[in-house]
Amino acid sequence: MPLADSDGTSLYYERHGSGPAILFVHGSGGHHAAWWQQVAALRDEFTVVTVDLRGFGKSDSSMPEFDGQDFPGDVVAVLDQEDLTDVMLVGQSIGSVAALRAGLLRPERVSCVVLGHSLGGISHPELKELAAADRAEAVKLPVIDRLLTKPFQRDRADLTFLFQQMGTFNVARMQDLRNLDTNGPSLEEIEASGVKVAFLAGEKDAVLSVTTVTRAHELLAGSRLEIVPGAPHSMYWETPQAYNEAVARLRRTLTAPKEAV
């Protein structure tokens, strides 16, 4: 069972396949097994790494409380343990915040970061205002309706149930991740790092609007934007084929050597 040490905290992770590396960072309701549809589809072409942040899945959950500021270090611990380079980090929702910070901590290992359904905690007044407005609308909906579309819930009751069950394996909760946004990186810091950034958004995301993500893309020079038609916030789960194709496309195209920083 592969384990990495993050300042004394034992972290569970898995490595599958071979080729250019992709490391997935789950959101508040996920863990390594949430990526089952990605691992199976991508491992023939890529090295696929999944990790449980502290408090999630099979990683150490014994601490009395969790600090979201520790999560980027958890990602870094796996990168270092596996001695990975030229990695694409793919975050889901608030896991994107940890992914972006990890990339900035290890730019020599991380070539690009994909911010899935997230602004990655970027510190910018306009973006914070736009994201806050989106959240104000999202909280009016039941949690499941923020994450999956109504037709999917109706037609795939089995996968909807499994999706909800995924979170029951975790000790940490959403509130443990929120402070990841504190003191986030500026646009200038991201640009100076040499780490490429792509925004991956779903057309029907009820948590973060396409308009907000598009504005972030416009503000971050050199960033990429992928919008998947008909996809919800949990695109990786509900529309895995479109999600996997977008991730693979980004991995193949965001591989140009970085300039020295």
mmCIF file of C-alpha atoms in Angstrom:
data_model
loop_
_atom_site.group_PDB
_atom_site.id
_atom_site.type_symbol
_atom_site.label_atom_id
_atom_site.label_comp_id
_atom_site.label_asym_id
_atom_site.label_seq_id
_atom_site.Cartn_x
_atom_site.Cartn_y
_atom_site.Cartn_z
ATOM 1 C CA MET A 1 0.000 0.000 0.000
ATOM 2 C CA PRO A 2 1.748 3.208 -1.134
ATOM 3 C CA LEU A 3 2.041 5.870 1.558
ATOM 4 C CA ALA A 4 3.675 9.274 1.625
ATOM 5 C CA ASP A 5 4.677 11.285 4.673
ATOM 6 C CA SER A 6 3.553 14.907 4.929
ATOM 7 C CA ASP A 7 5.173 16.395 8.032
ATOM 8 C CA GLY A 8 4.364 13.276 10.034
ATOM 9 C CA THR A 9 0.948 12.661 8.471
ATOM 10 C CA SER A 10 0.536 9.393 6.566
ATOM 11 C CA LEU A 11 -1.102 9.828 3.164
ATOM 12 C CA TYR A 12 -2.582 7.098 0.995
ATOM 13 C CA TYR A 13 -2.187 7.352 -2.764
ATOM 14 C CA GLU A 14 -2.251 5.133 -5.840
ATOM 15 C CA ARG A 15 -0.290 5.125 -9.092
ATOM 16 C CA HIS A 16 -1.630 3.507 -12.259
ATOM 17 C CA GLY A 17 -0.441 3.183 -15.851
ATOM 18 C CA SER A 18 2.525 4.831 -17.517
ATOM 19 C CA GLY A 19 3.311 7.859 -19.630
ATOM 20 C CA PRO A 20 2.990 11.590 -18.922
ATOM 21 C CA ALA A 21 1.779 12.070 -15.359
ATOM 22 C CA ILE A 22 -1.619 13.327 -14.194
ATOM 23 C CA LEU A 23 -2.306 13.699 -10.466
ATOM 24 C CA PHE A 24 -5.940 14.168 -9.422
ATOM 25 C CA VAL A 25 -6.833 16.158 -6.294
ATOM 26 C CA HIS A 26 -10.339 15.418 -5.011
ATOM 27 C CA GLY A 27 -12.895 17.858 -3.633
ATOM 28 C CA SER A 28 -14.680 17.977 -0.285
ATOM 29 C CA GLY A 29 -16.783 14.854 -0.861
ATOM 30 C CA GLY A 30 -14.209 12.746 -2.632
ATOM 31 C CA HIS A 31 -11.129 10.585 -2.161
ATOM 32 C CA HIS A 32 -8.926 8.427 -4.373
ATOM 33 C CA ALA A 33 -11.720 6.035 -5.390
ATOM 34 C CA ALA A 34 -13.902 8.860 -6.717
ATOM 35 C CA TRP A 35 -11.664 8.877 -9.806
ATOM 36 C CA TRP A 36 -12.570 5.324 -10.860
ATOM 37 C CA GLN A 37 -13.916 6.480 -14.233
ATOM 38 C CA GLN A 38 -10.770 8.503 -14.902
ATOM 39 C CA VAL A 39 -8.224 5.858 -13.909
ATOM 40 C CA ALA A 40 -9.796 3.213 -16.157
ATOM 41 C CA ALA A 41 -9.997 5.564 -19.140
ATOM 42 C CA LEU A 42 -6.608 7.282 -18.873
ATOM 43 C CA ARG A 43 -4.107 4.765 -17.505
ATOM 44 C CA ASP A 44 -3.266 3.248 -20.899
ATOM 45 C CA GLU A 45 -1.812 6.567 -22.092
ATOM 46 C CA PHE A 46 -0.855 8.343 -18.894
ATOM 47 C CA THR A 47 0.538 7.767 -15.432
ATOM 48 C CA VAL A 48 -2.514 8.425 -13.249
ATOM 49 C CA VAL A 49 -1.983 9.258 -9.586
ATOM 50 C CA THR A 50 -4.792 9.625 -7.068
ATOM 51 C CA VAL A 51 -4.349 10.760 -3.471
ATOM 52 C CA ASP A 52 -6.358 11.005 -0.273
ATOM 53 C CA LEU A 53 -5.758 14.315 1.460
ATOM 54 C CA ARG A 54 -5.450 14.086 5.241
ATOM 55 C CA GLY A 55 -8.843 13.372 6.768
ATOM 56 C CA PHE A 56 -10.109 11.724 3.598
ATOM 57 C CA GLY A 57 -10.341 8.127 2.418
ATOM 58 C CA LYS A 58 -7.501 5.951 3.711
ATOM 59 C CA SER A 59 -5.146 8.747 4.786
ATOM 60 C CA ASP A 60 -4.500 9.631 8.416
ATOM 61 C CA SER A 61 -7.681 11.051 9.933
ATOM 62 C CA SER A 62 -6.720 10.811 13.599
ATOM 63 C CA MET A 63 -5.999 14.510 14.175
ATOM 64 C CA PRO A 64 -8.565 16.413 16.262
ATOM 65 C CA GLU A 65 -9.029 19.073 13.593
ATOM 66 C CA PHE A 66 -7.995 19.731 10.016
ATOM 67 C CA ASP A 67 -6.400 22.811 8.502
ATOM 68 C CA GLY A 68 -6.947 23.294 4.782
ATOM 69 C CA GLN A 69 -3.634 25.104 4.601
ATOM 70 C CA ASP A 70 -1.956 21.685 5.042
ATOM 71 C CA PHE A 71 -3.539 20.142 1.948
ATOM 72 C CA PRO A 72 -1.122 21.587 -0.650
ATOM 73 C CA GLY A 73 1.724 20.033 1.340
ATOM 74 C CA ASP A 74 -0.058 16.689 1.116
ATOM 75 C CA VAL A 75 0.006 16.900 -2.684
ATOM 76 C CA VAL A 76 3.662 17.928 -2.614
ATOM 77 C CA ALA A 77 4.503 14.931 -0.402
ATOM 78 C CA VAL A 78 3.185 12.547 -3.062
ATOM 79 C CA LEU A 79 5.007 14.389 -5.851
ATOM 80 C CA ASP A 80 8.251 14.091 -3.902
ATOM 81 C CA GLN A 81 7.667 10.491 -2.818
ATOM 82 C CA GLU A 82 7.166 9.367 -6.415
ATOM 83 C CA ASP A 83 9.831 11.766 -7.740
ATOM 84 C CA LEU A 84 7.419 12.970 -10.391
ATOM 85 C CA THR A 85 8.290 15.707 -12.874
ATOM 86 C CA ASP A 86 6.339 17.389 -15.675
ATOM 87 C CA VAL A 87 3.132 16.582 -13.817
ATOM 88 C CA MET A 88 -0.309 17.951 -14.615
ATOM 89 C CA LEU A 89 -2.283 18.486 -11.410
ATOM 90 C CA VAL A 90 -6.053 18.269 -11.872
ATOM 91 C CA GLY A 91 -8.173 19.628 -9.050
ATOM 92 C CA GLN A 92 -11.878 19.133 -8.529
ATOM 93 C CA SER A 93 -13.781 22.049 -7.011
ATOM 94 C CA ILE A 94 -12.056 23.203 -3.835
ATOM 95 C CA GLY A 95 -9.373 20.559 -4.407
ATOM 96 C CA SER A 96 -8.215 22.854 -7.205
ATOM 97 C CA VAL A 97 -7.083 25.340 -4.570
ATOM 98 C CA ALA A 98 -4.746 22.731 -3.085
ATOM 99 C CA ALA A 99 -3.589 21.751 -6.581
ATOM 100 C CA LEU A 100 -2.685 25.291 -7.590
ATOM 101 C CA ARG A 101 -0.801 25.973 -4.376
ATOM 102 C CA ALA A 102 1.059 22.681 -4.688
ATOM 103 C CA GLY A 103 2.055 23.601 -8.226
ATOM 104 C CA LEU A 104 3.416 26.930 -7.058
ATOM 105 C CA LEU A 105 5.341 25.183 -4.281
ATOM 106 C CA ARG A 106 6.922 22.704 -6.714
ATOM 107 C CA PRO A 107 7.119 24.393 -10.140
ATOM 108 C CA GLU A 108 10.108 22.184 -10.941
ATOM 109 C CA ARG A 109 7.795 19.150 -10.723
ATOM 110 C CA VAL A 110 4.509 20.607 -11.979
ATOM 111 C CA SER A 111 4.187 21.802 -15.553
ATOM 112 C CA CYS A 112 0.494 22.656 -15.470
ATOM 113 C CA VAL A 113 -2.540 22.839 -13.192
ATOM 114 C CA VAL A 114 -6.129 22.274 -14.291
ATOM 115 C CA LEU A 115 -8.628 24.118 -12.115
ATOM 116 C CA GLY A 116 -11.784 22.034 -12.374
ATOM 117 C CA HIS A 117 -14.913 24.026 -11.474
ATOM 118 C CA SER A 118 -12.838 26.427 -9.399
ATOM 119 C CA LEU A 119 -10.841 29.649 -9.505
ATOM 120 C CA GLY A 120 -8.104 27.957 -7.497
ATOM 121 C CA GLY A 121 -8.262 30.499 -4.671
ATOM 122 C CA ILE A 122 -6.733 33.221 -6.847
ATOM 123 C CA SER A 123 -6.560 36.474 -4.904
ATOM 124 C CA HIS A 124 -8.248 39.094 -7.061
ATOM 125 C CA PRO A 125 -11.034 41.445 -5.917
ATOM 126 C CA GLU A 126 -13.200 41.125 -9.020
ATOM 127 C CA LEU A 127 -12.999 37.341 -9.051
ATOM 128 C CA LYS A 128 -13.782 37.080 -5.349
ATOM 129 C CA GLU A 129 -16.884 39.191 -5.875
ATOM 130 C CA LEU A 130 -18.048 37.133 -8.834
ATOM 131 C CA ALA A 131 -17.476 33.828 -7.024
ATOM 132 C CA ALA A 132 -19.310 35.088 -3.933
ATOM 133 C CA ALA A 133 -22.317 35.998 -6.063
ATOM 134 C CA ASP A 134 -22.309 32.512 -7.611
ATOM 135 C CA ARG A 135 -22.136 30.889 -4.159
ATOM 136 C CA ALA A 136 -25.054 32.996 -2.940
ATOM 137 C CA GLU A 137 -27.205 31.487 -5.669
ATOM 138 C CA ALA A 138 -25.849 27.968 -5.212
ATOM 139 C CA VAL A 139 -26.706 27.760 -1.509
ATOM 140 C CA LYS A 140 -30.383 28.184 -2.390
ATOM 141 C CA LEU A 141 -30.281 24.679 -3.892
ATOM 142 C CA PRO A 142 -30.102 21.305 -2.121
ATOM 143 C CA VAL A 143 -26.501 20.097 -2.063
ATOM 144 C CA ILE A 144 -27.085 17.271 -4.531
ATOM 145 C CA ASP A 145 -28.674 19.692 -7.024
ATOM 146 C CA ARG A 146 -25.551 21.849 -6.919
ATOM 147 C CA LEU A 147 -23.416 18.911 -7.930
ATOM 148 C CA LEU A 148 -25.448 16.749 -10.324
ATOM 149 C CA THR A 149 -28.210 17.616 -12.784
ATOM 150 C CA LYS A 150 -31.818 16.659 -12.136
ATOM 151 C CA PRO A 151 -32.056 14.395 -15.220
ATOM 152 C CA PHE A 152 -28.974 12.452 -14.115
ATOM 153 C CA GLN A 153 -30.387 12.012 -10.615
ATOM 154 C CA ARG A 154 -33.618 10.705 -12.141
ATOM 155 C CA ASP A 155 -32.108 8.455 -14.780
ATOM 156 C CA ARG A 156 -29.075 7.190 -12.830
ATOM 157 C CA ALA A 157 -30.339 6.728 -9.302
ATOM 158 C CA ASP A 158 -27.658 4.061 -8.804
ATOM 159 C CA LEU A 159 -24.723 6.341 -9.591
ATOM 160 C CA THR A 160 -26.338 9.196 -7.689
ATOM 161 C CA PHE A 161 -26.558 6.993 -4.604
ATOM 162 C CA LEU A 162 -22.939 5.875 -4.998
ATOM 163 C CA PHE A 163 -21.862 9.497 -5.422
ATOM 164 C CA GLN A 164 -23.507 10.387 -2.118
ATOM 165 C CA GLN A 165 -21.975 7.377 -0.399
ATOM 166 C CA MET A 166 -18.439 8.397 -1.404
ATOM 167 C CA GLY A 167 -18.351 11.139 1.202
ATOM 168 C CA THR A 168 -19.237 8.783 4.054
ATOM 169 C CA PHE A 169 -15.651 7.442 4.042
ATOM 170 C CA ASN A 170 -14.241 10.844 4.999
ATOM 171 C CA VAL A 171 -13.682 12.397 8.426
ATOM 172 C CA ALA A 172 -12.808 15.893 7.197
ATOM 173 C CA ARG A 173 -15.662 18.054 5.942
ATOM 174 C CA MET A 174 -16.195 21.042 3.685
ATOM 175 C CA GLN A 175 -15.585 23.509 6.499
ATOM 176 C CA ASP A 176 -12.105 22.035 6.945
ATOM 177 C CA LEU A 177 -11.205 23.055 3.402
ATOM 178 C CA ARG A 178 -12.638 26.546 3.294
ATOM 179 C CA ASN A 179 -9.605 28.380 4.666
ATOM 180 C CA LEU A 180 -7.575 27.198 1.696
ATOM 181 C CA ASP A 181 -8.753 30.429 0.077
ATOM 182 C CA THR A 182 -6.948 32.525 2.699
ATOM 183 C CA ASN A 183 -3.969 34.430 1.296
ATOM 184 C CA GLY A 184 -4.336 32.919 -2.154
ATOM 185 C CA PRO A 185 -1.841 33.558 -4.958
ATOM 186 C CA SER A 186 -2.070 36.660 -7.100
ATOM 187 C CA LEU A 187 -2.287 36.597 -10.881
ATOM 188 C CA GLU A 188 1.250 37.953 -10.998
ATOM 189 C CA GLU A 189 2.591 35.162 -8.759
ATOM 190 C CA ILE A 190 1.005 32.509 -10.952
ATOM 191 C CA GLU A 191 2.341 34.053 -14.148
ATOM 192 C CA ALA A 192 5.849 34.369 -12.675
ATOM 193 C CA SER A 193 5.913 30.695 -11.598
ATOM 194 C CA GLY A 194 6.015 29.346 -15.127
ATOM 195 C CA VAL A 195 3.251 26.868 -14.261
ATOM 196 C CA LYS A 196 0.605 26.768 -16.963
ATOM 197 C CA VAL A 197 -3.018 27.002 -15.836
ATOM 198 C CA ALA A 198 -6.200 25.780 -17.493
ATOM 199 C CA PHE A 199 -9.756 26.398 -16.332
ATOM 200 C CA LEU A 200 -12.108 23.449 -16.851
ATOM 201 C CA ALA A 201 -15.777 24.371 -16.486
ATOM 202 C CA GLY A 202 -19.156 22.758 -17.003
ATOM 203 C CA GLU A 203 -21.857 24.631 -18.866
ATOM 204 C CA LYS A 204 -24.437 23.652 -16.217
ATOM 205 C CA ASP A 205 -22.248 24.160 -13.144
ATOM 206 C CA ALA A 206 -24.591 25.435 -10.424
ATOM 207 C CA VAL A 207 -21.724 26.358 -8.078
ATOM 208 C CA LEU A 208 -19.436 28.432 -10.292
ATOM 209 C CA SER A 209 -20.805 30.040 -13.432
ATOM 210 C CA VAL A 210 -19.177 29.891 -16.841
ATOM 211 C CA THR A 211 -19.226 33.690 -16.852
ATOM 212 C CA THR A 212 -17.067 33.819 -13.720
ATOM 213 C CA VAL A 213 -14.618 31.196 -14.991
ATOM 214 C CA THR A 214 -14.365 32.944 -18.340
ATOM 215 C CA ARG A 215 -13.491 36.198 -16.587
ATOM 216 C CA ALA A 216 -10.730 34.445 -14.628
ATOM 217 C CA HIS A 217 -9.342 33.088 -17.878
ATOM 218 C CA GLU A 218 -9.360 36.587 -19.376
ATOM 219 C CA LEU A 219 -7.467 37.988 -16.393
ATOM 220 C CA LEU A 220 -4.830 35.252 -16.176
ATOM 221 C CA ALA A 221 -2.496 35.760 -19.100
ATOM 222 C CA GLY A 222 -1.602 32.597 -20.980
ATOM 223 C CA SER A 223 -4.295 30.457 -19.357
ATOM 224 C CA ARG A 224 -6.486 27.953 -21.207
ATOM 225 C CA LEU A 225 -10.247 27.609 -20.973
ATOM 226 C CA GLU A 226 -12.263 24.444 -21.588
ATOM 227 C CA ILE A 227 -16.062 24.592 -21.266
ATOM 228 C CA VAL A 228 -17.888 21.278 -21.554
ATOM 229 C CA PRO A 229 -21.473 21.573 -22.865
ATOM 230 C CA GLY A 230 -24.192 20.213 -20.589
ATOM 231 C CA ALA A 231 -21.790 19.295 -17.793
ATOM 232 C CA PRO A 232 -22.518 19.982 -14.096
ATOM 233 C CA HIS A 233 -20.211 20.798 -11.184
ATOM 234 C CA SER A 234 -19.308 17.132 -10.704
ATOM 235 C CA MET A 235 -18.518 16.637 -14.365
ATOM 236 C CA TYR A 236 -15.968 13.909 -13.627
ATOM 237 C CA TRP A 237 -18.804 11.771 -12.246
ATOM 238 C CA GLU A 238 -21.814 12.610 -14.403
ATOM 239 C CA THR A 239 -20.181 13.134 -17.810
ATOM 240 C CA PRO A 240 -16.919 11.184 -17.497
ATOM 241 C CA GLN A 241 -16.293 10.697 -21.218
ATOM 242 C CA ALA A 242 -16.363 14.423 -21.954
ATOM 243 C CA TYR A 243 -14.340 15.125 -18.807
ATOM 244 C CA ASN A 244 -11.720 12.493 -19.618
ATOM 245 C CA GLU A 245 -11.394 13.741 -23.174
ATOM 246 C CA ALA A 246 -10.841 17.295 -21.915
ATOM 247 C CA VAL A 247 -8.228 16.175 -19.376
ATOM 248 C CA ALA A 248 -6.389 14.075 -21.970
ATOM 249 C CA ARG A 249 -6.469 16.930 -24.465
ATOM 250 C CA LEU A 250 -5.011 19.322 -21.909
ATOM 251 C CA ARG A 251 -2.323 16.835 -20.876
ATOM 252 C CA ARG A 252 -1.252 16.389 -24.502
ATOM 253 C CA THR A 253 -1.137 20.111 -25.277
ATOM 254 C CA LEU A 254 0.153 21.699 -22.054
ATOM 255 C CA THR A 255 3.536 20.033 -22.205
ATOM 256 C CA ALA A 256 5.751 22.709 -23.763
ATOM 257 C CA PRO A 257 8.925 23.287 -21.709
ATOM 258 C CA LYS A 258 8.590 26.070 -19.177
ATOM 259 C CA GLU A 259 10.819 29.091 -19.320
ATOM 260 C CA ALA A 260 13.409 29.281 -16.572
ATOM 261 C CA VAL A 261 12.081 31.099 -13.512
#
